[in-house]
mmCIF file of N, CA and C in Angstrom:
data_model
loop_
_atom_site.group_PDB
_atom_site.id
_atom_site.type_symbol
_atom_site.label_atom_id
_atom_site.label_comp_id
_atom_site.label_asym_id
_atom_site.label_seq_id
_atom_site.Cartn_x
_atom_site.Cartn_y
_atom_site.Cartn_z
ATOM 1 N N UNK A 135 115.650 -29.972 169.170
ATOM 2 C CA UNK A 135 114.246 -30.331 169.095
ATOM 3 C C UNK A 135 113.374 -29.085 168.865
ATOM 4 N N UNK A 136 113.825 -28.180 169.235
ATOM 5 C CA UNK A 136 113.267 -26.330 169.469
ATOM 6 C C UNK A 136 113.280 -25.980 167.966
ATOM 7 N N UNK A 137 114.217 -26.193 167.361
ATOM 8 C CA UNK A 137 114.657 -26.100 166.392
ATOM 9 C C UNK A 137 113.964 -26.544 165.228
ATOM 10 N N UNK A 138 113.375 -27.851 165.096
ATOM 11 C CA UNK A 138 112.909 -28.750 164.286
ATOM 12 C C UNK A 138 110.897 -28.460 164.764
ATOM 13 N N UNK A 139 111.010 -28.197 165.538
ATOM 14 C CA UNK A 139 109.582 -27.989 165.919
ATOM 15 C C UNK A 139 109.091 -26.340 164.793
ATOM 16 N N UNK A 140 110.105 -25.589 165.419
ATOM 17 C CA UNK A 140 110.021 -24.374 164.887
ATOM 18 C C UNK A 140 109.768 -24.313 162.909
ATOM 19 N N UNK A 141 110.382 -25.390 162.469
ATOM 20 C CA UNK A 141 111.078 -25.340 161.335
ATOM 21 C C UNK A 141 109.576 -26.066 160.555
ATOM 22 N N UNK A 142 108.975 -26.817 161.410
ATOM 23 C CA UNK A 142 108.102 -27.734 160.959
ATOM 24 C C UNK A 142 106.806 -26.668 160.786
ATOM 25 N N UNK A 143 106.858 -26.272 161.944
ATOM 26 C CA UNK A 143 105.452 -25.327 162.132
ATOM 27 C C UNK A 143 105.946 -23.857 160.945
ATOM 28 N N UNK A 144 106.524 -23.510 160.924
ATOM 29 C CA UNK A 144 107.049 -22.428 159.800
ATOM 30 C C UNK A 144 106.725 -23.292 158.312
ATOM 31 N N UNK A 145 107.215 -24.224 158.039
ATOM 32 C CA UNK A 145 107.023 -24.823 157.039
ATOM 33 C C UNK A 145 105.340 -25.252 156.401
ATOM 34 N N UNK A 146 104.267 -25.826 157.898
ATOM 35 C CA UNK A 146 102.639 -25.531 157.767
ATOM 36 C C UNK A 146 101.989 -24.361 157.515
ATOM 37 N N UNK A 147 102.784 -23.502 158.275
ATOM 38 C CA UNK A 147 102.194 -22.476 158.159
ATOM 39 C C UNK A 147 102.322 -21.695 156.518
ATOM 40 N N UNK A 148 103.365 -21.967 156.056
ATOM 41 C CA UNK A 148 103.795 -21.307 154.753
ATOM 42 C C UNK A 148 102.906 -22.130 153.876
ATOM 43 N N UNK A 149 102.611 -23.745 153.751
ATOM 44 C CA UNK A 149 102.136 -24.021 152.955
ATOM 45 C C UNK A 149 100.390 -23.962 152.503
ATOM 46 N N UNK A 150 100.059 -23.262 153.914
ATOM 47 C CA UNK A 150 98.844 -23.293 154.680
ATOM 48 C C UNK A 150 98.128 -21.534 153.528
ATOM 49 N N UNK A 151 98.963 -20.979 153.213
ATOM 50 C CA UNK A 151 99.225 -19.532 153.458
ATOM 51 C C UNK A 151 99.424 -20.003 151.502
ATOM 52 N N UNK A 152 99.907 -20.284 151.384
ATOM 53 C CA UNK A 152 100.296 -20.500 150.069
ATOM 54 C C UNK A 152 99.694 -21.317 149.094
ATOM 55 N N UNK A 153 98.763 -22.180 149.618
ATOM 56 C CA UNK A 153 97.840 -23.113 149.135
ATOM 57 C C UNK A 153 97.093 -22.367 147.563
ATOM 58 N N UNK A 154 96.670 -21.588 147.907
ATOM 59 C CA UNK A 154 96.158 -21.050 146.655
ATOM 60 C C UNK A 154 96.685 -20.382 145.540
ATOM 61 N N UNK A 155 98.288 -19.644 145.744
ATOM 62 C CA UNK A 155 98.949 -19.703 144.686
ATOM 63 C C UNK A 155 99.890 -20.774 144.183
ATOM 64 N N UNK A 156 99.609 -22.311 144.989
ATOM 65 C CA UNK A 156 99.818 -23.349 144.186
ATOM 66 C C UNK A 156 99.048 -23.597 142.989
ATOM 67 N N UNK A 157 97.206 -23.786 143.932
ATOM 68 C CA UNK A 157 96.502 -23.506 142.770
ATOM 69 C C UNK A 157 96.247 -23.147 141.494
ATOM 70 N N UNK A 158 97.030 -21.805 141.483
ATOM 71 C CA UNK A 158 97.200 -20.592 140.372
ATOM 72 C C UNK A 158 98.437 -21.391 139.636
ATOM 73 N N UNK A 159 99.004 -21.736 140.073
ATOM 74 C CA UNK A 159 100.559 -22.401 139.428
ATOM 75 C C UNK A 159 100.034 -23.636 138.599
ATOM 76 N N UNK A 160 99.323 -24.294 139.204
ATOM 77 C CA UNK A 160 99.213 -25.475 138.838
ATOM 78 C C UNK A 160 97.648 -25.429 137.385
ATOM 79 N N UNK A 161 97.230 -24.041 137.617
ATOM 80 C CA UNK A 161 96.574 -23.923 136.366
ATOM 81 C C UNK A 161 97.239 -23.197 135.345
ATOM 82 N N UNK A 162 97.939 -22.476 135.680
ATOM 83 C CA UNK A 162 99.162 -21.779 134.382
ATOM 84 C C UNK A 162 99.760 -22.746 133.847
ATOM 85 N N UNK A 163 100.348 -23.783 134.532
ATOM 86 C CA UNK A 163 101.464 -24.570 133.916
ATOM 87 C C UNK A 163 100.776 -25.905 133.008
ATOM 88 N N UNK A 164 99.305 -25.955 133.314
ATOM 89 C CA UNK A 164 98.675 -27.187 132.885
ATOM 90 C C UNK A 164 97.436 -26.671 132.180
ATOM 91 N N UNK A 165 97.804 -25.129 131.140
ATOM 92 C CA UNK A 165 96.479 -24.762 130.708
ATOM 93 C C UNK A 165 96.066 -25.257 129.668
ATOM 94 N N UNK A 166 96.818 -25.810 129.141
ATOM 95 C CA UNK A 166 96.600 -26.278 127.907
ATOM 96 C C UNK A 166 95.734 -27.660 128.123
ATOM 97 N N UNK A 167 96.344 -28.418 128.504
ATOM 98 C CA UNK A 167 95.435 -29.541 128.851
ATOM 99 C C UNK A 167 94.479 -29.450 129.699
ATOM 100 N N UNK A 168 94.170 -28.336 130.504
ATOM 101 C CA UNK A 168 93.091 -28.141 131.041
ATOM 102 C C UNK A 168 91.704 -27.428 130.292
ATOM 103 N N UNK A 169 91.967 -26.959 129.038
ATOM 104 C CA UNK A 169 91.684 -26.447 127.978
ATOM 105 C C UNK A 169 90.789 -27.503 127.102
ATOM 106 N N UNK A 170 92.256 -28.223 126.795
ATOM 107 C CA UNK A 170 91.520 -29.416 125.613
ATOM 108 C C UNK A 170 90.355 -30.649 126.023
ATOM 109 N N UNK A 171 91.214 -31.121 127.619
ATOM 110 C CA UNK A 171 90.414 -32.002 128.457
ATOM 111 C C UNK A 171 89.390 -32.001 129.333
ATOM 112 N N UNK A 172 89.220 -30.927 129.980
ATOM 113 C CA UNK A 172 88.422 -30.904 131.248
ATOM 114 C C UNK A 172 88.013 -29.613 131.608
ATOM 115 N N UNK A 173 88.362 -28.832 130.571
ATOM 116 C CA UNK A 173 86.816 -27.649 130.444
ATOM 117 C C UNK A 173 85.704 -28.086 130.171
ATOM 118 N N UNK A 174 84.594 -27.180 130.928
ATOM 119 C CA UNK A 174 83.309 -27.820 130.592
ATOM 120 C C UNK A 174 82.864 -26.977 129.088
ATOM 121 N N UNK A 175 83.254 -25.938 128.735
ATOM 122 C CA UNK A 175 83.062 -25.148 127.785
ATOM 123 C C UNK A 175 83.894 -25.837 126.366
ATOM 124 N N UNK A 176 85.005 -26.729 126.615
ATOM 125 C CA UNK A 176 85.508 -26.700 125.354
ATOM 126 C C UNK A 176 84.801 -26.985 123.869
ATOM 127 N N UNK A 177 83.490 -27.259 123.926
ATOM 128 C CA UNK A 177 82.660 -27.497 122.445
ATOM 129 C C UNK A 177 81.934 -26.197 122.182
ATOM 130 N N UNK A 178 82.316 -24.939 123.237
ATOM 131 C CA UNK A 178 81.815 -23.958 122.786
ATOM 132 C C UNK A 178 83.186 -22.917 123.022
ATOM 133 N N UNK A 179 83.697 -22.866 121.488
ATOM 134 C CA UNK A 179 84.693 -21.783 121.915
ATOM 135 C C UNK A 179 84.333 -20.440 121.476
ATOM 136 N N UNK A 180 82.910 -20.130 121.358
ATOM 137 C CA UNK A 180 82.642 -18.619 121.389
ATOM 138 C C UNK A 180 82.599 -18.144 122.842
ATOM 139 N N UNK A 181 82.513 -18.909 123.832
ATOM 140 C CA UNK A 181 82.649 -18.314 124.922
ATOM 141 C C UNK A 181 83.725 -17.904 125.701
ATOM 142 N N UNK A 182 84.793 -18.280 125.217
ATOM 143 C CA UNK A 182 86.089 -17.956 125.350
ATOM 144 C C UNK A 182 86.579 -18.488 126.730
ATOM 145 N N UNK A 183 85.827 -19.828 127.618
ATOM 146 C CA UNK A 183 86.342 -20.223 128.967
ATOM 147 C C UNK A 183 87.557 -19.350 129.135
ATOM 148 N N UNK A 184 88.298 -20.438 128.388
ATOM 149 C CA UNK A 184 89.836 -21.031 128.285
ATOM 150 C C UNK A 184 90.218 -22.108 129.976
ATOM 151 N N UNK A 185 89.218 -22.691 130.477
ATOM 152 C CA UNK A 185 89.698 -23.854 131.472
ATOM 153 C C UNK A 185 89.207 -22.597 133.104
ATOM 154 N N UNK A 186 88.713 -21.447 132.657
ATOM 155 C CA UNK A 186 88.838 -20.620 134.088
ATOM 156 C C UNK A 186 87.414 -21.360 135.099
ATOM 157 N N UNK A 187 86.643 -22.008 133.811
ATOM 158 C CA UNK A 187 85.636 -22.921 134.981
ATOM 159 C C UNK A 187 86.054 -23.862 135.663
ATOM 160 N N UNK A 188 87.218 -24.511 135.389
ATOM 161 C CA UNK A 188 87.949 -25.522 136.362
ATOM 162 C C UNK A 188 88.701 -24.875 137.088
ATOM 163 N N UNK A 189 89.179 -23.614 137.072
ATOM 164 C CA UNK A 189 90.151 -22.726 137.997
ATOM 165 C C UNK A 189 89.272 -22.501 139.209
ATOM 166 N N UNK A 190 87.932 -21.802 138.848
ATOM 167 C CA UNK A 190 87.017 -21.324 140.109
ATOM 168 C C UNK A 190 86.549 -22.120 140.556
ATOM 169 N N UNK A 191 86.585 -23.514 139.946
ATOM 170 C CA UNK A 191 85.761 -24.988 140.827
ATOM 171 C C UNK A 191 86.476 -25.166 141.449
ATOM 172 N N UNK A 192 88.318 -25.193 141.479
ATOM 173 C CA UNK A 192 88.803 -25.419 142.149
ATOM 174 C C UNK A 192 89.161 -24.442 143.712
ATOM 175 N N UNK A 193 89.216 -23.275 143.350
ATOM 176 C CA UNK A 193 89.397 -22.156 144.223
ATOM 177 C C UNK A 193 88.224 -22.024 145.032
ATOM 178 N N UNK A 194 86.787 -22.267 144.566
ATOM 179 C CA UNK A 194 85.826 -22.920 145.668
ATOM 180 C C UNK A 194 86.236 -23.926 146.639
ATOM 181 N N UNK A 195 86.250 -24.701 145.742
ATOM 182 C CA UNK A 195 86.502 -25.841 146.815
ATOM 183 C C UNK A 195 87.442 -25.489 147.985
ATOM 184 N N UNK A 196 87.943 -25.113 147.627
ATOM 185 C CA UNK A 196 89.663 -24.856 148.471
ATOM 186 C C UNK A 196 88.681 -23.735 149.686
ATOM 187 N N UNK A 197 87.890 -22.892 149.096
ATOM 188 C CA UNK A 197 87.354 -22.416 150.312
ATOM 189 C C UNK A 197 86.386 -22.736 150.844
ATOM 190 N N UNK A 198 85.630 -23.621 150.441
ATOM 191 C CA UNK A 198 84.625 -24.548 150.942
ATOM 192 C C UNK A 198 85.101 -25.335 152.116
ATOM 193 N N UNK A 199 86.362 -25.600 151.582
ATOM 194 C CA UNK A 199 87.413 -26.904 152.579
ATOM 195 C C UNK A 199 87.687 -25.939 154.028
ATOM 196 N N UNK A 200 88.015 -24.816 153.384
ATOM 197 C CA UNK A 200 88.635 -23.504 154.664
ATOM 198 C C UNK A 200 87.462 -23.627 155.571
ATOM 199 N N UNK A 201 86.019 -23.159 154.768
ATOM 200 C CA UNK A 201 85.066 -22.822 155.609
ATOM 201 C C UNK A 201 84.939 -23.882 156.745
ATOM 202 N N UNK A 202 84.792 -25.099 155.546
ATOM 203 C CA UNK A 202 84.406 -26.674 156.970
ATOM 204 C C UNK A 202 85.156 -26.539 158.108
ATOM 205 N N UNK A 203 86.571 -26.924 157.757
ATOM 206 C CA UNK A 203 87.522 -26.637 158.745
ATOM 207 C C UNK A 203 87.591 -25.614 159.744
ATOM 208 N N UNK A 204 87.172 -24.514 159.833
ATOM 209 C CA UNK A 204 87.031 -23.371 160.564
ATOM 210 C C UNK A 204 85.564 -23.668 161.383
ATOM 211 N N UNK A 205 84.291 -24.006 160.934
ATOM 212 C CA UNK A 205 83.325 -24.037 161.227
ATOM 213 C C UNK A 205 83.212 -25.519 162.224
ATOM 214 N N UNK A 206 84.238 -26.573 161.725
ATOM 215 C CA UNK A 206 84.394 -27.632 163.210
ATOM 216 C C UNK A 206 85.588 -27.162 164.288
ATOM 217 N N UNK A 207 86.172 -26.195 163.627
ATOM 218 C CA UNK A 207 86.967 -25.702 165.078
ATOM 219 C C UNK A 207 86.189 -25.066 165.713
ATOM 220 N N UNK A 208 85.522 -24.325 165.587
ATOM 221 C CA UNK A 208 84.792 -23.053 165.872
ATOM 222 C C UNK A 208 83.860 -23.927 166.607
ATOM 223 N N UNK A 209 83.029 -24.921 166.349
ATOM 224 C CA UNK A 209 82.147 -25.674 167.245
ATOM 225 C C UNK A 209 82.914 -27.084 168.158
ATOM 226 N N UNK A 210 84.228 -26.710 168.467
ATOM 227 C CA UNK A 210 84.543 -27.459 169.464
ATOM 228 C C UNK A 210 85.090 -26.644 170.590
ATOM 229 N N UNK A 211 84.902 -24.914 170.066
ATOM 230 C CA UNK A 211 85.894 -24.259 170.894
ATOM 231 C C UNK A 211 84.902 -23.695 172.076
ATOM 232 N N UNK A 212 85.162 -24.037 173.621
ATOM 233 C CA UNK A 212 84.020 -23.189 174.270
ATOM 234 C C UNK A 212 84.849 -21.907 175.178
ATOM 235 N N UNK A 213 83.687 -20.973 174.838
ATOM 236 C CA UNK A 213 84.230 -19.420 175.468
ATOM 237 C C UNK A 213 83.724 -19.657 176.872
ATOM 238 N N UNK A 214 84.548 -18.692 177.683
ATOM 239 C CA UNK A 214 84.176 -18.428 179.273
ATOM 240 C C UNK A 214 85.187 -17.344 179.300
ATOM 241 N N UNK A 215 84.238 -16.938 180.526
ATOM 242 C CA UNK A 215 84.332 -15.229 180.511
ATOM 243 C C UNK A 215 85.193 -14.935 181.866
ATOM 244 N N UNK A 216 86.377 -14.617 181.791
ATOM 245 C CA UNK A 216 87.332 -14.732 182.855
ATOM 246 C C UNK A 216 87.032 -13.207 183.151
ATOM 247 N N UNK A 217 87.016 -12.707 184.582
ATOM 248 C CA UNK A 217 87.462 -11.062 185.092
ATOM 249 C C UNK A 217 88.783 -11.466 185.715
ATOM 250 N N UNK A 218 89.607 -10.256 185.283
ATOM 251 C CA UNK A 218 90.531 -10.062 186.227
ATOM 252 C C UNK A 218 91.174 -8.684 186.444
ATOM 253 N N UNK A 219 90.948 -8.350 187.695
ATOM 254 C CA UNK A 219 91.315 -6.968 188.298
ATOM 255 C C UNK A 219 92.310 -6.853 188.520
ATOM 256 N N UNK A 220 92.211 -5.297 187.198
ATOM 257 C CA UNK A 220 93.439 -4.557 186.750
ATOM 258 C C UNK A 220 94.234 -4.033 188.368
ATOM 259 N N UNK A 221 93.375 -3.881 189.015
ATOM 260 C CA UNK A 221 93.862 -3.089 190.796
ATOM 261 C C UNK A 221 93.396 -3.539 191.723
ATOM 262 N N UNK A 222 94.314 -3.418 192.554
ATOM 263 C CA UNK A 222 93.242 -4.121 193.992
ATOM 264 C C UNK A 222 93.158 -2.895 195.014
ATOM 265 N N UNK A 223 91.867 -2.671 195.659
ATOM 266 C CA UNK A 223 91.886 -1.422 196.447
ATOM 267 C C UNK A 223 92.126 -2.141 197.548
ATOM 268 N N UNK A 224 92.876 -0.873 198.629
ATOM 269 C CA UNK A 224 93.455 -1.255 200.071
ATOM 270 C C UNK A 224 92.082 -1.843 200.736
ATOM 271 N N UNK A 225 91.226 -1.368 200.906
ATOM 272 C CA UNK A 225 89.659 -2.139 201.504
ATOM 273 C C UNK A 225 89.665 -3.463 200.953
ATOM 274 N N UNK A 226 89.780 -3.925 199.876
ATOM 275 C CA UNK A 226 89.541 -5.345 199.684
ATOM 276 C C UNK A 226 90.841 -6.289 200.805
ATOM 277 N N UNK A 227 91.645 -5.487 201.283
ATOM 278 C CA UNK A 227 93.016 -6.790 201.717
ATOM 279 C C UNK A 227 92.631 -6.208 203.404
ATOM 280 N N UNK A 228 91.401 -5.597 203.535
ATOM 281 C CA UNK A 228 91.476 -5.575 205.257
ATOM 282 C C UNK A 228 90.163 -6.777 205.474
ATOM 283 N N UNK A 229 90.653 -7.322 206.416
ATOM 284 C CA UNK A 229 90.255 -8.522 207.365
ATOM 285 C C UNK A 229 88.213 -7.818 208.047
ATOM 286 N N UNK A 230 87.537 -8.090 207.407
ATOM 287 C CA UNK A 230 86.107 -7.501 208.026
ATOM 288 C C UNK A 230 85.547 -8.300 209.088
ATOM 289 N N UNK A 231 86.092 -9.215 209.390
ATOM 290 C CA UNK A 231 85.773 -10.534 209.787
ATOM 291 C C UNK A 231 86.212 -10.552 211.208
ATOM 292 N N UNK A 232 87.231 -9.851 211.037
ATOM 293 C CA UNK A 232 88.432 -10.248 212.310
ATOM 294 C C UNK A 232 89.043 -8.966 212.895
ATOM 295 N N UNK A 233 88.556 -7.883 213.362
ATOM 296 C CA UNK A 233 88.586 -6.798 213.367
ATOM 297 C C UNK A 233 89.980 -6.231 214.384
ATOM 298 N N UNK A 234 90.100 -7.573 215.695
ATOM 299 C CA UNK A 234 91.281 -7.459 216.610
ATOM 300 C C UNK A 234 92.937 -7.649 215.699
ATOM 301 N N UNK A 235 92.406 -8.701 214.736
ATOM 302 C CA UNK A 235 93.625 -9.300 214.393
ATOM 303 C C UNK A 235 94.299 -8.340 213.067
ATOM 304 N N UNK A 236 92.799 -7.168 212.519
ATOM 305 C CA UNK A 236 93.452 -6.178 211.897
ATOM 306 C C UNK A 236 94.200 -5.035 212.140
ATOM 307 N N UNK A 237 94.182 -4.932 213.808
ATOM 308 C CA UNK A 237 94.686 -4.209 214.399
ATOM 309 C C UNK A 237 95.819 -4.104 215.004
ATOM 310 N N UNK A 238 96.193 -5.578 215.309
ATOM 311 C CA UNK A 238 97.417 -6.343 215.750
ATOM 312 C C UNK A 238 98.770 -6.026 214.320
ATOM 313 N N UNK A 239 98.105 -6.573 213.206
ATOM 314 C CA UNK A 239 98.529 -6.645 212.153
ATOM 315 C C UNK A 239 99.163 -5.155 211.931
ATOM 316 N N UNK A 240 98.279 -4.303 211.741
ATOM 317 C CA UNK A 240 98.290 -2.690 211.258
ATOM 318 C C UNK A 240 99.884 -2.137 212.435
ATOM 319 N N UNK A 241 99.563 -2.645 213.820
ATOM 320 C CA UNK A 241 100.646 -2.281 214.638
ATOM 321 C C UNK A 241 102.351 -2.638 214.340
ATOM 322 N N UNK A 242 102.258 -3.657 214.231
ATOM 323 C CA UNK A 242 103.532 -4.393 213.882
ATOM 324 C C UNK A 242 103.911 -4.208 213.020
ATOM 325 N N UNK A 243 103.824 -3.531 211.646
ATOM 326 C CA UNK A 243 104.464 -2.961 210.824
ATOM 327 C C UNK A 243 105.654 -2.232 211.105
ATOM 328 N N UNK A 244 106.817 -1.838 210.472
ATOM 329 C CA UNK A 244 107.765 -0.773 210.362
ATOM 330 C C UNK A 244 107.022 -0.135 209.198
ATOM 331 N N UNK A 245 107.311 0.862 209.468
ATOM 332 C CA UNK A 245 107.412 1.936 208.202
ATOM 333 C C UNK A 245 108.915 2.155 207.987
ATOM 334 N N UNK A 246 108.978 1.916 206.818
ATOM 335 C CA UNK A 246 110.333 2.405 206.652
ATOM 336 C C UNK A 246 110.618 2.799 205.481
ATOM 337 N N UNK A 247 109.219 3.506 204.508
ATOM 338 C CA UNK A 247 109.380 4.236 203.502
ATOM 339 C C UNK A 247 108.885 5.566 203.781
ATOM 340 N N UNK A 248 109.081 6.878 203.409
ATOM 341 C CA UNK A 248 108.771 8.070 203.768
ATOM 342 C C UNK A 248 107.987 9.057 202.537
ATOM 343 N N UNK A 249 107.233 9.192 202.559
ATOM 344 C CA UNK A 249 106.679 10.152 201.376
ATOM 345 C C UNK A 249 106.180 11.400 201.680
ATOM 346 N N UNK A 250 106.274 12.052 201.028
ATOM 347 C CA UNK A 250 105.355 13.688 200.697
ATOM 348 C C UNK A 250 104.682 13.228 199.964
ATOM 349 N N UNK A 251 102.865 13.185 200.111
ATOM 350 C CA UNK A 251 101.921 13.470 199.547
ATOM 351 C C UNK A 251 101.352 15.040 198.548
ATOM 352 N N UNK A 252 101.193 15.109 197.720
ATOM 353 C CA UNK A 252 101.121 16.688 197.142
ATOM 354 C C UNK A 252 99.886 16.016 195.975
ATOM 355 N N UNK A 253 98.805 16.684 196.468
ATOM 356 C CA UNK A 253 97.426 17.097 195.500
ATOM 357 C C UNK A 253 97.960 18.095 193.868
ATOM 358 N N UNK A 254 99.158 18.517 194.187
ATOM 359 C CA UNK A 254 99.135 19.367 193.111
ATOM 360 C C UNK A 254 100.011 18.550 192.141
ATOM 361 N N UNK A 255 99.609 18.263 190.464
ATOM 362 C CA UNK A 255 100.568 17.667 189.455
ATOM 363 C C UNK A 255 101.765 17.636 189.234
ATOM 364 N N UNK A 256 102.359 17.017 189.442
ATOM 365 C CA UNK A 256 104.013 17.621 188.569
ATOM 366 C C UNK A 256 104.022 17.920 187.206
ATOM 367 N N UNK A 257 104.974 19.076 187.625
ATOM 368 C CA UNK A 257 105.039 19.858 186.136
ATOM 369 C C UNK A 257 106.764 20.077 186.239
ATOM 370 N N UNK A 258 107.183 20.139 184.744
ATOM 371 C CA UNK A 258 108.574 20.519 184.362
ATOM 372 C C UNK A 258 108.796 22.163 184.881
ATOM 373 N N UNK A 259 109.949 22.413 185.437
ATOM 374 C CA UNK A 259 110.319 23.590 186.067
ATOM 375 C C UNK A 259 109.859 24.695 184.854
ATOM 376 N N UNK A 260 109.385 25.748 185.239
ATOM 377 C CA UNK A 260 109.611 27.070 184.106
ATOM 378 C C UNK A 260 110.553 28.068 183.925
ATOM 379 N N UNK A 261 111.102 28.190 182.930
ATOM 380 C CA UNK A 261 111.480 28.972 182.655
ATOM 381 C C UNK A 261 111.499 30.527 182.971
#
């Protein structure tokens, strides 16, 4: 099913992506009759169309269609503004409220990790 989902959405997406050098295909292969029939220029052949006014009517459209489509997603989509903290400082997780029970708490711990603190950077040994 992973499989076929994948295959489907690869397949929209390509044709999605490719839409306009169908376009281009489909005026190369049909120039001739796009020429004789359904240029708007064909009673004037000093202007030399050759059918490219039906090419760019069409390649409008096609982004006219993009724009609509984008412009009703775009007005159904609503933003909100999430924070979320990269760190949490030790003051935010003490109890202000409850001052005995932070103390109780703080006692009963083990320590049972050990560190050296050092203000100074680590650096690679010298030479």
């Amino acid at each position: 099913m992973k499989k076929f989902t994948s295959v489907l959405l690869l397949v929209a997406l390509t044709f999605q992506c490719l839409s306009t050098l169908a376009v281009l295909n489909w005026f190369e292969f049909n120039k001739e009759f796009i020429v004789k029939n359904l240029c708007e220029n064909r009673f004037r052949p000093a202007m030399h169309c050759n059918g490219q006014c039906i090419l760019m009517k069409k390649l409008k459209a096609m982004d006219t269609e993009k724009e609509h489509d984008k412009s009703t997603t775009d007005s159904k989509r609503t933003t909100s503004k999430v924070d979320i903290p990269l760190f949490v400082l030790a003051e935010d997780l003490i109890f202000h409220s409850l001052p005995n029970l932070q103390q109780e708490l703080m006692t009963d711990i083990n320590v049972l990790y050990v560190y050296q603190f050092s203000l100074i950077p680590f650096h690679p040994p010298k030479v």
